[in-house]
Coordinates of C-alpha atoms in Angstrom, one line a residue:
Chain A
X1 CA 1.4 50.6 -13.4
X2 CA 1.6 47.5 -11.1
X3 CA 4.8 47.4 -9.0
X4 CA 6.9 44.4 -8.3
X5 CA 6.1 42.8 -5.0
X6 CA 8.8 42.2 -2.4
X7 CA 8.7 38.5 -3.3
X8 CA 9.2 39.3 -7.0
X9 CA 12.2 41.4 -5.9
X10 CA 13.6 38.5 -3.9
X11 CA 13.3 36.2 -6.8
X12 CA 14.9 38.8 -9.1
X13 CA 17.8 39.4 -6.6
X14 CA 18.6 35.6 -6.6
X15 CA 18.3 35.4 -10.4
X16 CA 15.2 33.2 -10.3
X17 CA 12.4 33.6 -12.8
X18 CA 9.8 36.1 -11.8
X19 CA 6.4 34.7 -12.8
X20 CA 4.1 36.7 -15.0
X21 CA 6.3 39.8 -15.6
X22 CA 9.5 40.9 -17.1
X23 CA 11.2 42.2 -14.0
X24 CA 14.2 43.6 -15.9
X25 CA 12.0 45.6 -18.2
X26 CA 9.8 46.9 -15.3
X27 CA 12.9 47.9 -13.2
X28 CA 14.3 49.8 -16.2
X29 CA 11.2 52.1 -16.2
X30 CA 10.1 52.2 -12.5
X31 CA 12.2 54.3 -10.1
X32 CA 10.1 53.2 -7.1
X33 CA 10.8 49.5 -7.7
X34 CA 14.5 50.2 -8.3
X35 CA 14.6 52.0 -4.8
X36 CA 12.9 48.9 -3.3
X37 CA 15.4 46.6 -4.9
X38 CA 18.3 48.7 -3.7
X39 CA 16.9 48.5 -0.1
X40 CA 16.5 44.7 -0.3
X41 CA 20.0 44.4 -1.8
X42 CA 21.5 46.3 1.1
X43 CA 20.0 43.9 3.6
X44 CA 20.8 40.7 1.7
X45 CA 24.4 41.9 0.8
X46 CA 24.9 42.6 4.6
X47 CA 24.1 38.9 5.2
X48 CA 27.2 38.1 3.1
X49 CA 29.4 39.6 5.8
X50 CA 28.4 36.9 8.3
X51 CA 31.7 35.3 9.0
X52 CA 32.4 31.6 9.0
X53 CA 35.4 30.6 11.2
X54 CA 38.2 29.1 9.2
X55 CA 38.7 25.5 10.4
X56 CA 42.1 24.7 11.9
X57 CA 45.1 23.4 9.9
X58 CA 44.8 19.7 9.0
X59 CA 41.1 20.0 9.7
X60 CA 40.3 17.3 7.1
X61 CA 42.6 14.8 8.8
X62 CA 41.1 15.6 12.2
X63 CA 37.6 15.0 10.9
X64 CA 38.7 11.6 9.5
X65 CA 40.4 10.7 12.8
X66 CA 37.1 11.4 14.6
X67 CA 34.9 9.7 12.1
X68 CA 37.0 6.6 11.6
X69 CA 36.4 4.8 15.0
X70 CA 32.6 5.2 14.4
X71 CA 33.0 3.7 10.9
X72 CA 34.9 0.9 12.4
X73 CA 32.2 0.2 15.0
X74 CA 29.6 0.2 12.2
X75 CA 31.7 -2.4 10.3
X76 CA 32.0 -4.6 13.4
X77 CA 28.2 -4.5 14.0
X78 CA 27.5 -5.1 10.3
X79 CA 29.8 -8.2 10.4
X80 CA 28.1 -9.5 13.6
X81 CA 24.7 -8.9 12.1
X82 CA 25.7 -10.6 8.8
X83 CA 27.1 -13.6 10.8
X84 CA 23.9 -13.8 12.7
X85 CA 21.8 -13.4 9.6
X86 CA 23.9 -16.1 7.8
X87 CA 23.3 -18.5 10.7
X88 CA 19.6 -17.9 10.5
X89 CA 19.5 -18.0 6.7
X90 CA 21.3 -21.4 6.9
X91 CA 18.2 -22.7 8.7
X92 CA 15.7 -21.0 6.4
X93 CA 17.7 -22.4 3.4
X94 CA 17.7 -25.9 5.0
X95 CA 13.9 -25.6 5.6
X96 CA 13.4 -24.4 2.0
X97 CA 15.5 -27.3 0.6
X98 CA 13.6 -29.8 2.8
X99 CA 10.3 -28.4 1.5
X100 CA 11.5 -28.6 -2.1
X101 CA 12.6 -32.2 -1.6
X102 CA 9.3 -33.0 0.0
X103 CA 7.5 -31.2 -2.8
X104 CA 9.5 -33.1 -5.4
X105 CA 8.6 -36.4 -3.5
X106 CA 4.9 -35.5 -3.4
X107 CA 5.1 -34.5 -7.0
X108 CA 6.6 -37.9 -7.8
X109 CA 3.9 -39.7 -5.8
X110 CA 1.1 -38.0 -7.6
X111 CA 2.8 -37.9 -11.0
X112 CA -0.1 -39.7 -12.6
X113 CA -2.3 -36.8 -11.6
X114 CA -2.5 -33.6 -13.6
X115 CA 0.4 -31.1 -14.0
X116 CA -1.9 -28.4 -12.6
X117 CA -1.8 -30.0 -9.1
X118 CA 2.0 -30.0 -9.1
X119 CA 2.0 -26.3 -10.0
X120 CA -0.4 -25.5 -7.2
X121 CA 1.8 -27.5 -4.8
X122 CA 4.9 -25.5 -5.7
X123 CA 2.9 -22.3 -5.2
X124 CA 2.0 -23.4 -1.7
X125 CA 5.6 -24.3 -1.0
X126 CA 6.7 -20.9 -2.1
X127 CA 4.1 -19.3 0.1
X128 CA 5.2 -21.3 3.1
X129 CA 8.8 -20.3 2.6
X130 CA 7.8 -16.7 2.4
X131 CA 5.7 -16.9 5.5
X132 CA 8.5 -18.5 7.4
X133 CA 10.9 -15.7 6.3
X134 CA 8.3 -12.9 7.1
X135 CA 7.7 -14.5 10.5
X136 CA 11.4 -14.2 11.2
X137 CA 11.6 -10.7 9.9
X138 CA 8.8 -9.6 12.2
X139 CA 10.5 -11.2 15.1
X140 CA 13.8 -9.3 14.4
X141 CA 11.9 -6.0 14.0
X142 CA 10.0 -6.6 17.2
X143 CA 13.3 -7.2 19.0
X144 CA 14.6 -3.8 17.8
X145 CA 11.4 -1.9 18.8
X146 CA 11.3 -3.6 22.2
X147 CA 15.0 -2.8 22.7
X148 CA 14.2 0.9 21.9
X149 CA 11.1 1.0 24.0
X150 CA 13.1 -0.4 27.0
X151 CA 16.1 2.0 26.6
X152 CA 17.2 4.1 29.5
X153 CA 16.2 7.7 28.9
X154 CA 18.7 9.5 31.3
X155 CA 20.8 12.0 29.3
X156 CA 21.7 11.3 25.7
X157 CA 20.4 8.0 24.3
X158 CA 22.6 6.4 21.6
X159 CA 20.4 4.5 19.1
X160 CA 23.1 4.1 16.5
X161 CA 23.2 0.3 16.9
X162 CA 19.4 -0.1 16.4
X163 CA 19.7 2.3 13.5
X164 CA 22.1 0.0 11.7
X165 CA 19.8 -3.0 12.3
X166 CA 16.8 -0.8 11.2
X167 CA 18.5 0.2 7.9
X168 CA 19.2 -3.5 7.1
X169 CA 15.6 -4.4 7.9
X170 CA 14.2 -1.7 5.8
X171 CA 15.6 -3.3 2.6
X172 CA 14.3 -6.8 3.5
X173 CA 11.0 -5.3 4.6
X174 CA 10.5 -3.6 1.2
X175 CA 11.0 -7.0 -0.6
X176 CA 8.7 -8.9 1.6
X177 CA 6.0 -6.2 1.3
X178 CA 6.2 -6.4 -2.5
X179 CA 5.9 -10.1 -2.5
X180 CA 3.0 -10.0 0.0
X181 CA 1.3 -7.4 -2.1
X182 CA 1.6 -9.5 -5.2
X183 CA 0.3 -12.6 -3.6
X184 CA -2.7 -10.5 -2.3
X185 CA -2.0 -11.0 1.4
X186 CA -3.4 -7.7 2.5
X187 CA -2.9 -8.0 6.4
X188 CA 0.8 -8.8 5.9
X189 CA 1.4 -6.2 3.2
X190 CA -0.4 -3.4 5.3
X191 CA 1.6 -4.3 8.4
X192 CA 4.9 -4.3 6.5
X193 CA 4.0 -0.9 5.0
X194 CA 3.5 0.5 8.5
X195 CA 6.6 -1.2 9.8
X196 CA 8.7 0.3 7.0
X197 CA 7.7 3.8 7.9
X198 CA 8.6 3.1 11.6
X199 CA 11.9 1.6 10.6
X200 CA 12.7 4.5 8.3
X201 CA 11.8 6.9 11.0
X202 CA 14.4 5.1 13.3
X203 CA 17.0 4.9 10.6
X204 CA 16.8 8.7 9.7
X205 CA 16.7 10.0 13.3
X206 CA 19.9 11.5 14.8
X207 CA 22.0 8.8 16.4
X208 CA 22.1 10.6 19.8
X209 CA 18.8 11.7 21.2
X210 CA 18.0 13.7 24.3
X211 CA 15.3 12.3 26.5
X212 CA 12.6 14.5 24.9
X213 CA 13.5 13.4 21.4
X214 CA 13.8 9.8 22.4
X215 CA 10.3 10.0 24.1
X216 CA 9.0 11.4 20.8
X217 CA 10.2 8.4 18.9
X218 CA 8.8 6.1 21.6
X219 CA 5.5 7.8 21.5
X220 CA 5.3 7.5 17.7
X221 CA 6.0 3.7 18.0
X222 CA 3.3 3.4 20.6
X223 CA 0.8 5.6 18.7
X224 CA 1.1 3.3 15.7
X225 CA 0.5 0.3 17.9
X226 CA 3.0 -1.5 15.7
X227 CA 4.2 -3.8 18.3
X228 CA 0.7 -5.1 19.0
X229 CA 0.1 -5.5 15.3
X230 CA 3.4 -7.5 14.8
X231 CA 2.4 -9.8 17.5
X232 CA -1.1 -10.4 16.1
X233 CA 0.1 -10.9 12.5
X234 CA 3.0 -13.0 13.7
X235 CA 0.8 -15.4 15.6
X236 CA -1.6 -15.5 12.7
X237 CA 1.2 -16.6 10.4
X238 CA 2.3 -19.2 13.0
X239 CA -1.3 -20.4 13.2
X240 CA -1.6 -20.6 9.4
X241 CA 1.6 -22.6 9.3
X242 CA 0.5 -25.0 12.1
X243 CA -2.8 -25.5 10.2
X244 CA -1.0 -26.3 7.0
X245 CA 1.3 -28.9 8.8
X246 CA -1.8 -30.5 10.4
X247 CA -3.5 -30.6 7.0
X248 CA -0.4 -32.2 5.5
X249 CA -0.3 -34.8 8.3
X250 CA -3.9 -35.8 7.9
X251 CA -3.6 -36.1 4.1
X252 CA -0.6 -38.4 4.5
X253 CA -2.5 -40.7 6.9
Chain B
X1 CA 46.7 10.9 -9.8
X2 CA 43.9 12.2 -7.6
X3 CA 41.2 9.6 -7.0
X4 CA 37.7 10.5 -8.1
X5 CA 34.7 10.5 -5.8
X6 CA 33.1 7.8 -7.8
X7 CA 36.2 5.5 -7.6
X8 CA 36.3 6.1 -3.8
X9 CA 32.6 5.2 -3.4
X10 CA 33.1 2.1 -5.5
X11 CA 36.0 1.0 -3.3
X12 CA 34.1 1.6 0.0
X13 CA 31.2 -0.5 -1.5
X14 CA 33.6 -3.2 -2.4
X15 CA 34.6 -3.5 1.3
X16 CA 37.4 -1.0 1.8
X17 CA 36.2 1.5 4.5
X18 CA 39.6 3.3 4.4
X19 CA 38.7 4.6 0.9
X20 CA 36.1 6.8 2.6
X21 CA 38.9 8.9 3.9
X22 CA 39.3 10.6 0.4
X23 CA 35.7 11.6 0.5
X24 CA 35.9 13.0 4.1
X25 CA 39.0 14.9 3.4
X26 CA 37.7 16.3 0.1
X27 CA 34.4 17.6 1.4
X28 CA 34.7 18.2 5.1
X29 CA 35.6 22.0 4.8
X30 CA 32.6 22.7 2.6
X31 CA 30.3 20.7 4.8
X32 CA 31.6 22.6 7.8
X33 CA 30.8 26.0 6.2
X34 CA 27.3 24.7 5.5
X35 CA 26.7 23.3 9.0
X36 CA 28.1 26.4 10.6
X37 CA 25.6 28.6 8.7
X38 CA 22.8 26.3 9.6
X39 CA 23.6 25.9 13.3
X40 CA 25.2 29.2 14.0
X41 CA 27.9 27.9 16.2
X42 CA 31.2 26.1 15.8
X43 CA 30.7 23.3 18.3
X44 CA 27.4 22.2 16.8
X45 CA 28.8 22.6 13.3
X46 CA 31.7 20.2 14.1
X47 CA 29.3 17.7 15.6
X48 CA 27.1 17.9 12.4
X49 CA 30.1 17.3 10.2
X50 CA 30.9 14.1 11.9
X51 CA 27.3 13.1 12.0
X52 CA 27.0 13.8 8.3
X53 CA 29.9 11.6 7.3
X54 CA 28.9 8.8 9.6
X55 CA 25.3 8.9 8.1
X56 CA 26.8 9.0 4.6
X57 CA 28.9 6.0 5.3
X58 CA 26.0 4.0 6.7
X59 CA 23.7 5.0 3.8
X60 CA 26.2 4.7 1.0
X61 CA 24.3 1.7 -0.5
X62 CA 21.5 4.2 -1.2
X63 CA 23.7 6.6 -3.1
X64 CA 22.7 6.0 -6.7
X65 CA 25.2 8.3 -8.4
X66 CA 22.7 10.4 -10.2
X67 CA 23.9 13.5 -8.4
X68 CA 27.6 13.9 -7.4
X69 CA 28.7 12.6 -4.1
X70 CA 29.3 16.2 -3.0
X71 CA 25.6 17.2 -3.7
X72 CA 24.4 14.0 -1.9
X73 CA 26.6 14.6 1.2
X74 CA 25.6 18.3 1.4
X75 CA 22.0 17.1 1.3
X76 CA 22.8 14.8 4.3
X77 CA 24.5 17.7 6.1
X78 CA 21.4 19.9 5.5
X79 CA 19.1 17.3 7.0
X80 CA 21.4 16.6 10.0
X81 CA 21.6 20.3 10.8
X82 CA 17.8 20.7 10.2
X83 CA 17.2 17.9 12.7
X84 CA 19.5 19.6 15.2
X85 CA 18.0 23.1 14.9
X86 CA 14.5 21.7 15.1
X87 CA 15.4 19.9 18.3
X88 CA 17.0 23.1 19.6
X89 CA 13.8 25.1 18.8
X90 CA 11.8 22.5 20.6
X91 CA 14.0 22.9 23.7
X92 CA 13.7 26.7 23.4
X93 CA 9.9 26.5 23.3
X94 CA 10.1 24.9 26.7
X95 CA 12.0 28.0 28.0
X96 CA 10.7 30.8 25.8
X97 CA 11.1 33.8 28.1
X98 CA 14.8 33.2 28.6
X99 CA 15.5 32.8 24.9
X100 CA 13.3 35.8 23.8
X101 CA 15.0 38.0 26.4
X102 CA 18.4 37.0 25.4
X103 CA 17.6 37.7 21.7
X104 CA 16.2 41.1 22.5
X105 CA 19.2 42.0 24.7
X106 CA 21.6 40.9 22.0
X107 CA 19.8 42.9 19.3
X108 CA 19.6 46.0 21.6
X109 CA 23.3 45.7 22.5
X110 CA 24.1 45.4 18.8
X111 CA 22.3 48.5 17.8
X112 CA 23.2 50.7 20.8
X113 CA 25.2 53.9 20.6
X114 CA 23.7 55.2 17.4
X115 CA 25.4 52.7 15.1
X116 CA 25.8 53.3 11.4
X117 CA 26.2 50.4 8.9
X118 CA 29.7 51.5 8.1
X119 CA 30.8 51.4 11.8
X120 CA 29.0 48.1 12.4
X121 CA 30.4 46.5 9.3
X122 CA 33.9 46.5 10.8
X123 CA 32.8 45.4 14.3
X124 CA 31.7 42.2 15.9
X125 CA 28.4 43.9 16.6
X126 CA 27.1 43.4 13.1
X127 CA 28.1 39.8 13.3
X128 CA 26.0 39.4 16.5
X129 CA 23.1 41.1 14.9
X130 CA 23.2 39.0 11.8
X131 CA 23.4 35.8 13.9
X132 CA 20.6 37.0 16.1
X133 CA 18.5 37.7 13.0
X134 CA 19.1 34.2 11.6
X135 CA 18.2 32.8 15.0
X136 CA 14.7 34.2 14.6
X137 CA 14.0 32.1 11.6
X138 CA 12.2 28.8 11.9
X139 CA 14.3 25.7 11.1
X140 CA 12.7 25.4 7.6
X141 CA 13.2 29.1 6.8
X142 CA 16.7 29.1 8.0
X143 CA 17.6 26.0 5.9
X144 CA 15.9 27.4 2.8
X145 CA 17.6 30.7 3.2
X146 CA 21.1 29.3 3.8
X147 CA 20.7 27.0 0.7
X148 CA 19.5 29.8 -1.5
X149 CA 21.7 32.7 -0.2
X150 CA 25.0 31.0 0.7
X151 CA 25.0 27.8 -1.2
X152 CA 23.4 29.4 -4.3
X153 CA 20.9 26.5 -4.8
X154 CA 17.9 27.3 -7.0
X155 CA 14.4 26.9 -5.5
X156 CA 13.9 23.5 -7.4
X157 CA 17.0 22.0 -5.8
X158 CA 16.1 23.4 -2.4
X159 CA 12.7 21.8 -2.6
X160 CA 14.3 18.4 -3.6
X161 CA 16.9 18.6 -0.8
X162 CA 14.2 19.3 1.8
X163 CA 11.6 17.0 0.3
X164 CA 9.0 19.8 0.0
X165 CA 7.1 21.3 -2.9
X166 CA 8.8 24.1 -4.8
X167 CA 6.1 26.5 -3.6
X168 CA 6.8 25.7 0.0
X169 CA 10.6 26.1 -0.5
X170 CA 10.0 29.4 -2.2
X171 CA 7.8 30.7 0.6
X172 CA 10.2 29.7 3.2
X173 CA 12.8 31.9 1.5
X174 CA 10.3 34.8 1.2
X175 CA 9.4 34.5 4.9
X176 CA 13.1 34.3 5.9
X177 CA 13.9 37.5 3.9
X178 CA 10.9 39.4 5.4
X179 CA 12.0 38.4 9.0
X180 CA 15.6 39.2 8.3
X181 CA 14.6 42.7 6.9
X182 CA 12.5 43.3 10.1
X183 CA 15.3 42.2 12.3
X184 CA 17.9 44.3 10.5
X185 CA 15.7 47.4 10.2
X186 CA 17.4 49.2 13.1
X187 CA 20.7 49.3 11.1
X188 CA 19.5 49.1 7.6
X189 CA 16.5 51.3 7.8
X190 CA 13.0 50.3 7.1
X191 CA 12.1 48.4 3.9
X192 CA 11.2 50.8 1.0

């Protein structure tokens, strides 16, 4: 008769399914396995006597009093970030509006030509708006990574501020990556994919790191070479944009 | 009437951070028990409670309501504590001799004077021995064991909480039990 293994007994003790055998049935007829189970039960039951100190009276209120200032700080930073973003978005929106007006103007001028050309133009306009937005997104991400890389590493390093920013950037990043993927821009979508992992890494780290942990994050950023890639793709986007502007000017002449 | 977790979450999302207080006050004791068992000391456990709620607040936009808020916040507490004990292990690796010697002395002190389980059960020595035994587990083993043994989570839920395959979660529990049995052999007798 094949006896139950220690792992089987552990599963049985915790009420989990023991694969391949009916543990209950086997234990009913096997004294050796019953002894093994009893020995295991003694050890695991002993673990139940590990005491947990009872928190002080009003513990819940005290926790809230300690957490609240940090929550307030998060809210203040979020508001600042939102104000800054809104300021930036105003310009992006203004640019987008200008491009749409320009597109409409161009469409009007060439209205005699086929509808297909107008569609192609609006596609180009959309791509230009996306490229401007991605360029700005990369610049903001670069700022956070540089800030982290240049942080002082004496004692505990508080990266909570960068974490809030990283969390916000993760959501934007995901959106831009999907759009870049759909439009077949591999270099941009690959970079955004890598950047997303780094941003998630930062967002999910503990807020206060000792110097070894902080160096670890810094090493991971450096190992990915992400800052270099951001610079390269960022400057490619700018070059593409400059090329388009020049092309547009030469056409209008 | 008592406000539900879902209502409090909705209020925080609508821009009322004070509503988060209900959630902190409702779940902080349970989170403390979990973080204490994970970290093994009161000071770290307190820190992890704060870190958990702060992280929960910052990530509330990701809470999709499929699980209860309690389950979600315990998962955050598990990950916060796991990060801490991993960092602690890394630091211990840098000074292995001191940590090992301390562990051995503690275990030796706990089992000195021909102790019997009955005697130890009513003394602080068993507590020390149990803590020392838990300290010998790797961060993943300790987490899986705490979630299975104290929190009563099934293997599937543990694997989801830790983001690992069910097989890996199961083996972490098995290894943890093996190590605990070895560590407690002096008082519990050899495994039969």
